[in-house]
Structure formats: C-alpha cells, structure tokens
Short mmCIF file of N, CA and C in Angstrom, two decimals:
data_model
loop_
_atom_site.label_atom_id
_atom_site.label_comp_id
_atom_site.label_asym_id
_atom_site.label_seq_id
_atom_site.Cartn_x
_atom_site.Cartn_y
_atom_site.Cartn_z
N MET A 1 0.66 -1.14 -0.04
CA MET A 1 -0.03 0.10 0.35
C MET A 1 0.70 1.23 -0.10
N GLN A 2 0.84 2.21 -0.35
CA GLN A 2 1.13 3.53 -1.06
C GLN A 2 0.60 4.60 0.11
N TYR A 3 1.34 5.42 0.90
CA TYR A 3 0.60 6.47 1.20
C TYR A 3 0.76 7.58 0.53
N ASP A 4 -0.68 8.54 0.31
CA ASP A 4 -0.37 9.56 -0.32
C ASP A 4 -0.59 10.83 0.87
N GLU A 5 0.13 11.82 1.16
CA GLU A 5 0.21 12.42 2.21
C GLU A 5 -0.13 14.02 1.83
N GLN A 6 -0.64 14.04 0.87
CA GLN A 6 -1.42 15.77 0.21
C GLN A 6 -2.92 14.99 0.73
N GLN A 7 -3.74 13.65 0.54
CA GLN A 7 -4.72 13.30 0.43
C GLN A 7 -5.21 12.60 1.89
N ASP A 8 -3.88 12.65 2.81
CA ASP A 8 -3.88 11.52 3.83
C ASP A 8 -4.75 10.17 3.35
N CYS A 9 -4.29 9.26 2.47
CA CYS A 9 -4.94 8.50 2.25
C CYS A 9 -4.26 7.11 1.51
N TYR A 10 -4.16 6.20 1.73
CA TYR A 10 -3.31 4.93 1.06
C TYR A 10 -4.18 4.25 -0.07
N VAL A 11 -3.46 3.76 -0.92
CA VAL A 11 -3.95 3.48 -2.58
C VAL A 11 -3.30 2.18 -2.67
N CYS A 12 -4.40 1.43 -2.60
CA CYS A 12 -4.31 -0.09 -2.68
C CYS A 12 -3.84 -0.81 -4.32
N ALA A 13 -3.57 -1.30 -4.27
CA ALA A 13 -2.65 -2.51 -5.41
C ALA A 13 -3.82 -2.08 -6.76
N ALA A 14 -5.33 -2.20 -6.64
CA ALA A 14 -6.16 -1.85 -7.69
C ALA A 14 -6.16 -0.16 -7.89
N GLY A 15 -5.90 0.07 -7.36
CA GLY A 15 -5.82 1.96 -7.44
C GLY A 15 -6.77 2.71 -7.05
N ARG A 16 -7.91 1.88 -5.83
CA ARG A 16 -8.63 2.43 -4.88
C ARG A 16 -8.08 3.06 -3.52
N LYS A 17 -8.73 4.09 -3.32
CA LYS A 17 -8.22 4.56 -1.98
C LYS A 17 -8.82 4.01 -0.96
N LEU A 18 -8.40 4.09 0.11
CA LEU A 18 -8.32 3.68 1.54
C LEU A 18 -8.59 5.22 2.35
N LEU A 19 -9.48 5.85 2.52
CA LEU A 19 -9.79 7.28 2.88
C LEU A 19 -9.67 7.22 4.51
N PHE A 20 -8.90 8.17 5.35
CA PHE A 20 -9.03 8.48 6.69
C PHE A 20 -10.74 8.16 7.65
N HIS A 21 -10.77 7.17 8.06
CA HIS A 21 -12.00 7.11 8.96
C HIS A 21 -11.81 7.32 10.64
N HIS A 22 -10.98 6.74 11.21
CA HIS A 22 -10.82 7.58 12.32
C HIS A 22 -9.92 7.28 13.39
N GLU A 23 -9.87 7.73 14.49
CA GLU A 23 -8.42 7.65 15.10
C GLU A 23 -8.81 7.12 16.73
N SER A 24 -7.84 5.87 17.14
CA SER A 24 -7.77 6.23 18.67
C SER A 24 -6.65 5.57 19.40
N THR A 25 -7.22 6.28 20.94
CA THR A 25 -5.68 6.06 21.31
C THR A 25 -5.79 5.39 22.57
N GLN A 26 -4.76 4.15 22.84
CA GLN A 26 -5.15 3.57 23.82
C GLN A 26 -3.71 2.93 24.60
N ARG A 27 -3.74 2.80 25.82
CA ARG A 27 -2.85 2.57 26.55
C ARG A 27 -2.34 1.11 26.82
N ASN A 28 -1.13 0.38 26.73
CA ASN A 28 -0.24 -0.53 26.16
C ASN A 28 -0.14 -0.88 27.39
N ARG A 29 0.17 -2.05 28.11
CA ARG A 29 0.68 -2.73 29.26
C ARG A 29 1.35 -2.14 29.63
N GLN A 30 3.01 -1.35 29.14
CA GLN A 30 3.80 -0.93 29.89
C GLN A 30 3.33 0.56 30.04
N GLY A 31 2.08 1.37 29.84
CA GLY A 31 1.64 2.32 29.98
C GLY A 31 1.51 3.43 29.03
N TYR A 32 1.77 3.35 28.11
CA TYR A 32 2.50 4.12 26.68
C TYR A 32 0.91 4.49 26.07
N PHE A 33 0.82 5.56 25.50
CA PHE A 33 -0.41 5.49 25.15
C PHE A 33 0.15 5.92 23.51
N LEU A 34 -0.60 4.68 22.85
CA LEU A 34 -0.75 4.79 21.44
C LEU A 34 -1.82 4.89 20.61
N THR A 35 -1.48 5.51 19.28
CA THR A 35 -2.20 6.18 18.57
C THR A 35 -2.23 5.43 17.28
N THR A 36 -3.75 4.61 16.91
CA THR A 36 -4.00 4.02 16.00
C THR A 36 -4.92 4.57 15.04
N ALA A 37 -4.28 5.07 13.77
CA ALA A 37 -5.28 5.66 12.84
C ALA A 37 -5.61 4.77 11.59
N TYR A 38 -7.27 4.62 11.36
CA TYR A 38 -7.93 3.26 10.60
C TYR A 38 -8.37 4.15 9.14
N TYR A 39 -8.18 3.75 8.13
CA TYR A 39 -8.44 3.62 6.43
C TYR A 39 -9.41 2.44 6.23
N ARG A 40 -10.35 3.32 5.73
CA ARG A 40 -11.42 2.29 4.58
C ARG A 40 -11.76 2.56 3.07
N CYS A 41 -11.20 1.50 2.66
CA CYS A 41 -12.17 1.77 1.17
C CYS A 41 -13.18 1.87 1.29
N ASP A 42 -14.12 2.50 0.62
CA ASP A 42 -15.54 3.12 0.04
C ASP A 42 -16.10 1.57 -0.22
N SER A 43 -15.67 0.87 -1.27
CA SER A 43 -16.34 -0.44 -1.21
C SER A 43 -15.39 -0.96 -2.23
N CYS A 44 -15.09 -2.26 -1.95
CA CYS A 44 -14.42 -3.40 -2.97
C CYS A 44 -15.39 -4.05 -3.49
N VAL A 45 -16.12 -4.13 -3.65
CA VAL A 45 -17.43 -5.11 -4.81
C VAL A 45 -16.62 -4.67 -5.96
N GLY A 46 -16.50 -5.86 -6.48
CA GLY A 46 -16.13 -6.02 -8.12
C GLY A 46 -14.49 -6.07 -8.39
N CYS A 47 -13.78 -5.83 -7.21
CA CYS A 47 -12.29 -5.46 -7.45
C CYS A 47 -11.74 -6.91 -7.39
N PRO A 48 -10.49 -6.40 -8.59
CA PRO A 48 -9.93 -7.89 -9.32
C PRO A 48 -9.13 -8.21 -7.93
N CYS A 49 -8.56 -7.65 -7.24
CA CYS A 49 -7.43 -7.67 -5.90
C CYS A 49 -8.33 -7.70 -4.47
N ARG A 50 -9.24 -8.18 -4.64
CA ARG A 50 -10.17 -8.14 -3.05
C ARG A 50 -9.44 -9.51 -2.98
N GLU A 51 -9.55 -10.58 -3.31
CA GLU A 51 -8.73 -11.69 -2.33
C GLU A 51 -7.53 -11.75 -2.10
N ALA A 52 -6.79 -11.24 -2.63
CA ALA A 52 -5.25 -11.07 -2.47
C ALA A 52 -5.12 -10.04 -1.29
N CYS A 53 -6.19 -9.10 -1.28
CA CYS A 53 -6.03 -7.67 -0.45
C CYS A 53 -6.93 -8.20 1.02
N CYS A 54 -8.12 -8.55 1.03
CA CYS A 54 -9.13 -8.47 1.55
C CYS A 54 -8.94 -10.28 2.42
N LYS A 55 -8.83 -10.37 3.71
CA LYS A 55 -8.82 -11.62 4.39
C LYS A 55 -10.68 -11.70 5.03
N ALA A 56 -11.03 -10.60 4.88
CA ALA A 56 -12.74 -10.71 5.32
C ALA A 56 -13.38 -11.49 4.49
N LYS A 57 -14.25 -12.49 4.98
CA LYS A 57 -15.24 -13.52 3.19
C LYS A 57 -16.01 -12.49 3.34
N SER A 58 -16.66 -11.57 4.40
CA SER A 58 -18.34 -11.21 3.93
C SER A 58 -17.72 -9.87 3.25
N GLY A 59 -19.09 -9.14 2.92
CA GLY A 59 -18.78 -7.85 1.64
C GLY A 59 -18.02 -6.95 2.60
N THR A 60 -17.58 -6.92 3.66
CA THR A 60 -16.58 -5.76 4.30
C THR A 60 -15.78 -4.95 4.00
N PRO A 61 -15.60 -3.81 3.26
CA PRO A 61 -14.86 -3.33 2.18
C PRO A 61 -13.49 -3.79 3.18
N LYS A 62 -11.89 -3.11 2.73
CA LYS A 62 -10.69 -3.29 3.13
C LYS A 62 -10.90 -2.26 4.25
N GLU A 63 -10.52 -2.53 5.53
CA GLU A 63 -9.56 -1.63 6.57
C GLU A 63 -8.18 -2.01 7.10
N LEU A 64 -7.33 -0.39 7.11
CA LEU A 64 -6.19 -0.66 7.21
C LEU A 64 -5.92 -0.21 8.79
N ARG A 65 -5.17 -0.29 9.30
CA ARG A 65 -5.11 0.28 10.78
C ARG A 65 -3.20 0.73 10.66
N VAL A 66 -2.98 1.94 11.06
CA VAL A 66 -1.68 2.56 10.93
C VAL A 66 -1.23 2.27 12.37
N LYS A 67 -0.61 2.34 13.17
CA LYS A 67 0.28 2.60 14.35
C LYS A 67 1.12 3.82 13.89
N THR A 68 0.45 5.37 14.15
CA THR A 68 1.00 6.50 13.72
C THR A 68 2.50 6.88 14.75
N ASP A 69 2.51 6.30 15.69
CA ASP A 69 3.77 6.40 16.23
C ASP A 69 4.88 5.69 16.06
N LEU A 70 4.59 4.70 16.01
CA LEU A 70 5.70 3.74 15.12
C LEU A 70 5.91 4.24 13.91
N VAL A 71 4.74 4.46 12.94
CA VAL A 71 5.46 5.35 11.85
C VAL A 71 6.75 6.03 11.73
N ARG A 72 6.08 7.07 12.44
CA ARG A 72 7.04 8.64 12.47
C ARG A 72 8.31 7.98 13.47
N LEU A 73 8.20 7.06 14.05
CA LEU A 73 9.52 6.64 14.97
C LEU A 73 10.29 5.55 14.14
N SER A 74 9.93 4.95 13.13
CA SER A 74 10.73 3.96 12.17
C SER A 74 11.16 4.94 11.34
N ASP A 75 10.48 5.81 10.73
CA ASP A 75 10.96 7.03 9.52
C ASP A 75 12.08 7.59 10.50
N ASP A 76 12.30 8.21 11.85
CA ASP A 76 13.25 8.60 12.24
C ASP A 76 14.42 7.63 12.48
N SER A 77 14.22 6.34 13.12
CA SER A 77 15.23 5.65 12.68
C SER A 77 15.95 5.29 11.39
N ARG A 78 15.31 5.49 10.30
CA ARG A 78 15.60 5.11 9.12
C ARG A 78 16.67 6.25 8.64
N LYS A 79 16.32 7.64 9.20
CA LYS A 79 16.94 8.96 8.23
C LYS A 79 18.41 8.71 9.56
N ASN A 80 18.31 8.03 10.62
CA ASN A 80 19.34 8.01 11.84
C ASN A 80 20.53 6.98 11.05
N ILE A 81 19.80 6.02 10.70
CA ILE A 81 20.98 4.89 10.01
C ILE A 81 21.38 5.39 8.63
N LYS A 82 20.76 6.44 7.97
CA LYS A 82 21.62 6.16 6.81
C LYS A 82 22.67 7.63 6.82
N THR A 83 22.68 8.06 7.92
CA THR A 83 23.54 9.27 7.80
C THR A 83 24.99 8.76 8.17
N GLU A 84 26.14 9.65 7.70
CA GLU A 84 27.43 9.22 7.77
C GLU A 84 27.55 8.48 9.34
N ARG A 85 27.04 8.89 9.99
CA ARG A 85 27.64 8.31 11.69
C ARG A 85 26.97 7.09 11.54
N GLY A 86 25.38 7.25 11.37
CA GLY A 86 25.09 5.64 11.55
C GLY A 86 25.74 4.91 10.80
N ILE A 87 26.22 4.86 9.40
CA ILE A 87 26.76 3.85 9.19
C ILE A 87 27.70 2.98 9.43
N THR A 88 28.88 4.34 10.27
CA THR A 88 30.01 4.28 11.15
C THR A 88 29.61 3.32 12.08
N LEU A 89 28.63 3.37 12.98
CA LEU A 89 28.03 2.27 13.86
C LEU A 89 27.72 1.29 13.75
N ARG A 90 26.75 1.01 12.27
CA ARG A 90 26.17 0.01 12.14
C ARG A 90 27.44 -1.15 11.53
N MET A 91 28.50 -0.31 10.91
CA MET A 91 29.65 -1.29 10.59
C MET A 91 30.42 -1.83 11.61
N ASN A 92 31.24 -1.04 12.29
CA ASN A 92 31.35 -1.06 13.65
C ASN A 92 30.44 -2.40 14.49
N ARG A 93 29.38 -2.00 14.91
CA ARG A 93 28.62 -2.86 15.27
C ARG A 93 29.08 -4.47 14.93
N SER A 94 28.57 -4.51 13.58
CA SER A 94 28.56 -5.99 12.94
C SER A 94 29.81 -6.60 13.03
N ILE A 95 31.04 -5.68 13.29
CA ILE A 95 32.67 -6.29 13.51
C ILE A 95 32.64 -6.78 14.87
N GLN A 96 31.97 -5.91 15.80
CA GLN A 96 32.41 -6.43 17.19
C GLN A 96 31.83 -7.51 17.75
N VAL A 97 30.57 -7.64 17.32
CA VAL A 97 29.67 -8.55 18.27
C VAL A 97 29.62 -9.98 17.80
N GLU A 98 29.63 -10.22 16.64
CA GLU A 98 30.08 -11.19 15.44
C GLU A 98 31.65 -11.95 16.28
N GLY A 99 32.22 -10.78 16.20
CA GLY A 99 33.78 -11.13 16.91
C GLY A 99 33.61 -11.86 18.00
N ALA A 100 33.15 -11.13 18.81
CA ALA A 100 33.28 -11.33 20.44
C ALA A 100 32.44 -13.06 20.78
N PHE A 101 31.46 -13.25 19.82
CA PHE A 101 30.50 -14.64 20.06
C PHE A 101 32.12 -15.60 19.46
N GLY A 102 32.16 -15.03 18.16
CA GLY A 102 33.36 -16.01 17.48
C GLY A 102 34.66 -16.51 18.13
N VAL A 103 35.47 -15.55 18.99
CA VAL A 103 36.67 -15.50 19.94
C VAL A 103 36.42 -16.38 21.49
N LEU A 104 34.96 -16.20 22.10
CA LEU A 104 34.53 -17.11 23.20
C LEU A 104 34.44 -18.50 22.69
N LYS A 105 33.63 -18.75 21.60
CA LYS A 105 33.56 -20.48 21.15
C LYS A 105 34.51 -20.84 20.40
N SER A 106 35.39 -20.44 19.98
CA SER A 106 36.58 -20.94 19.41
C SER A 106 37.95 -20.55 20.24
N ASN A 107 38.49 -19.56 20.75
CA ASN A 107 39.58 -19.27 21.72
C ASN A 107 39.29 -19.80 22.79
N HIS A 108 38.29 -19.59 23.69
CA HIS A 108 37.83 -19.90 24.87
C HIS A 108 37.77 -21.23 24.91
N LYS A 109 37.10 -21.61 24.17
CA LYS A 109 36.46 -23.43 24.15
C LYS A 109 35.20 -23.19 24.81
N PHE A 110 34.36 -22.26 24.25
CA PHE A 110 33.23 -22.09 25.51
C PHE A 110 31.96 -22.69 24.43
N LYS A 111 31.35 -24.04 25.16
CA LYS A 111 30.53 -24.38 24.60
C LYS A 111 29.24 -24.32 24.61
N ARG A 112 28.88 -24.74 26.17
CA ARG A 112 27.81 -24.57 26.95
C ARG A 112 27.69 -24.25 28.01
N PHE A 113 27.17 -23.71 28.84
CA PHE A 113 27.05 -22.91 30.52
C PHE A 113 27.34 -24.76 31.33
N LEU A 114 28.27 -24.24 32.42
CA LEU A 114 28.89 -25.54 32.99
C LEU A 114 27.65 -25.17 34.52
N THR A 115 26.88 -24.55 34.79
CA THR A 115 26.21 -24.40 35.87
C THR A 115 24.82 -24.86 35.69
N ARG A 116 23.84 -24.47 36.43
CA ARG A 116 22.47 -24.20 36.54
C ARG A 116 21.76 -23.26 37.20
N GLY A 117 20.80 -23.08 37.04
CA GLY A 117 20.21 -21.77 37.51
C GLY A 117 20.55 -20.34 36.86
N ARG A 118 19.65 -19.56 36.80
CA ARG A 118 20.03 -18.27 36.59
C ARG A 118 20.89 -17.22 36.85
N ALA A 119 20.87 -17.34 38.36
CA ALA A 119 22.19 -16.54 38.94
C ALA A 119 23.23 -16.93 38.98
N ASN A 120 23.60 -18.52 38.91
CA ASN A 120 24.87 -18.81 38.16
C ASN A 120 25.22 -18.63 37.07
N ILE A 121 24.48 -18.59 36.17
CA ILE A 121 24.39 -18.88 34.76
C ILE A 121 24.84 -17.63 34.25
N SER A 122 24.09 -16.55 34.97
CA SER A 122 24.54 -14.72 34.80
C SER A 122 26.26 -14.88 35.45
N THR A 123 25.91 -14.77 36.58
CA THR A 123 27.92 -14.93 37.01
C THR A 123 28.78 -15.61 35.86
N GLU A 124 28.11 -16.92 35.19
CA GLU A 124 29.43 -17.33 34.47
C GLU A 124 29.48 -16.24 33.52
N LEU A 125 28.69 -15.65 32.75
CA LEU A 125 28.53 -14.55 31.40
C LEU A 125 29.36 -14.06 31.71
N TYR A 126 29.26 -13.28 32.93
CA TYR A 126 29.81 -12.24 33.55
C TYR A 126 31.77 -12.31 33.50
N LEU A 127 31.94 -14.00 34.47
CA LEU A 127 33.24 -13.95 33.89
C LEU A 127 33.79 -13.80 32.59
N LEU A 128 33.20 -14.71 31.89
CA LEU A 128 33.69 -15.07 30.47
C LEU A 128 33.91 -13.44 29.97
N CYS A 129 32.67 -12.89 29.97
CA CYS A 129 32.63 -11.18 29.54
C CYS A 129 33.62 -10.52 30.05
N MET A 130 34.33 -10.55 31.41
CA MET A 130 35.53 -9.82 32.08
C MET A 130 36.16 -10.49 31.19
N GLY A 131 36.78 -11.74 31.20
CA GLY A 131 38.08 -12.52 30.59
C GLY A 131 37.79 -11.79 29.24
N TYR A 132 37.22 -11.53 28.45
CA TYR A 132 37.10 -11.36 27.30
C TYR A 132 37.30 -10.03 26.95
N ASN A 133 36.88 -8.90 27.79
CA ASN A 133 36.96 -7.54 28.00
C ASN A 133 39.16 -6.92 28.53
N LEU A 134 39.18 -8.09 29.22
CA LEU A 134 40.65 -7.90 29.79
C LEU A 134 41.48 -8.23 28.88
N ASN A 135 41.15 -9.66 27.58
CA ASN A 135 41.94 -9.91 26.65
C ASN A 135 41.93 -8.61 25.66
N LYS A 136 41.11 -7.89 25.36
CA LYS A 136 41.01 -7.05 24.40
C LYS A 136 41.58 -5.50 24.95
N LEU A 137 41.94 -5.30 26.63
CA LEU A 137 42.06 -4.32 26.92
C LEU A 137 43.63 -4.36 26.42
N CYS A 138 44.29 -5.83 26.98
CA CYS A 138 45.63 -5.59 26.63
C CYS A 138 46.21 -6.02 25.59
N ALA A 139 45.44 -6.44 24.70
CA ALA A 139 46.09 -6.28 23.26
C ALA A 139 45.83 -4.51 22.57
N LYS A 140 44.82 -3.60 23.39
CA LYS A 140 44.97 -2.42 23.04
C LYS A 140 46.17 -2.06 23.78
N CYS A 141 46.52 -1.95 24.74
CA CYS A 141 47.79 -1.37 25.77
C CYS A 141 48.75 -1.63 24.47
N ASN A 142 49.00 -3.55 24.32
CA ASN A 142 50.13 -3.24 23.45
C ASN A 142 50.30 -3.39 22.16
N THR A 143 49.06 -2.49 21.43
CA THR A 143 49.27 -2.20 20.47
C THR A 143 49.19 -0.65 20.20
N GLY A 144 49.07 0.40 21.33
CA GLY A 144 48.98 1.83 21.31
C GLY A 144 48.07 2.33 20.32
N ARG A 145 46.50 1.36 20.79
CA ARG A 145 45.55 1.71 20.04
C ARG A 145 44.25 1.99 21.62
N LEU A 146 44.67 2.69 22.82
CA LEU A 146 43.88 2.91 23.54
C LEU A 146 42.45 3.90 23.59
N LYS A 147 43.13 5.19 22.81
CA LYS A 147 41.58 5.81 22.53
C LYS A 147 41.11 5.67 21.45
N THR A 148 41.14 4.77 20.41
CA THR A 148 40.52 4.64 19.49
C THR A 148 39.21 3.37 19.86
N HIS A 149 38.12 4.61 19.55
CA HIS A 149 36.82 3.66 19.63
C HIS A 149 35.94 2.81 19.03
N LEU A 150 36.03 3.85 17.80
CA LEU A 150 35.28 3.15 16.10
C LEU A 150 36.43 3.16 15.16
N PHE A 151 36.01 2.14 14.50
CA PHE A 151 36.78 2.28 13.07
C PHE A 151 36.25 3.34 12.23
N CYS A 152 37.31 4.11 11.48
CA CYS A 152 36.89 4.80 10.68
C CYS A 152 36.24 4.50 9.20
N LEU A 153 34.74 5.14 8.74
CA LEU A 153 34.90 4.39 6.97
C LEU A 153 35.86 4.76 6.21
N GLN A 154 35.95 3.77 5.03
CA GLN A 154 37.45 3.98 4.32
C GLN A 154 36.60 5.08 2.93
N LYS A 155 37.21 6.04 2.77
CA LYS A 155 36.83 6.58 1.44
C LYS A 155 37.08 6.23 0.34
N GLU A 156 36.45 6.13 -0.90
CA GLU A 156 37.11 5.32 -2.06
C GLU A 156 37.42 6.69 -3.16
#
C-alpha cells in the first residue's frame, strides 16, 4: 500500500483509495499511549485484487490500521541509520558483536554453560565477558590503540 500525504489516504494495488476513517488512542501494558489511525475503502465490490487484499469473507471493505507513532519512529530510525555516523556505527557493531562470540566459542572453547540456575549462569557469563574484555584491553595497550573506539569509514 502506498501512502498519499497530500490527501491523507492509502492507495491499494487496484488503485482504490483507503480514506481516513477515525483515530483511537489506547494505553498498552507498559503504560504508553499508542495512537492508531483507521483507513477504509468505500467499496471493494468487484475489485480484481479483493481476494489477495482482503481476508474477510463477507462484503466488508478493506480496513487498514496504522500505528502513527510507530511509523514516525521508524522514519526517524531509517533517517538516522542512513547518516554517515549511522553507517559507521552499524559497521562497527557488526564487526564487534560477531567477533566477540566467535572468540568466546573458538579461542576460549566455550560450548555451553557449566552451571545451573539463572544466577549461576549470569555469574558465569559475566566472568566470560570480563575475561574477554581484559584480553581486549591488554591487546589495545600493547598495540597503542587505547583511545580509538570506532573504526573510520574508508573513502573511495
């Protein structure tokens, strides 16, 4: 579905408009208020895309529910990810996270937790992470890279 900002409506695959019907605000379990906008098509009778578009078997027209807060936050997130800083952070995250688990599994020969219970497993994981971070700190001290936190993007 494509959104038309000027007319505040969505356009379906058959080219029919789903016009704004109403808006509701509800409180979720965590206490946040979520706003939902409802868009409806006037009539889906005789539409060639009805079976693919509508799940309702009766003659009810297509209704689309849009979480407006979620759409806004998704757009903000997408904009942040596409900035130069966002690209740098994503690149570094992919390097660091995967590498840490690989080192723990191959170099430290970590296959599974040796203890039982949530508290004991948490303690074991904290000890593994401390060992990994100490090795990483020693390696940075030895190579003189102590104050470099992020790798820079290579310009072509």
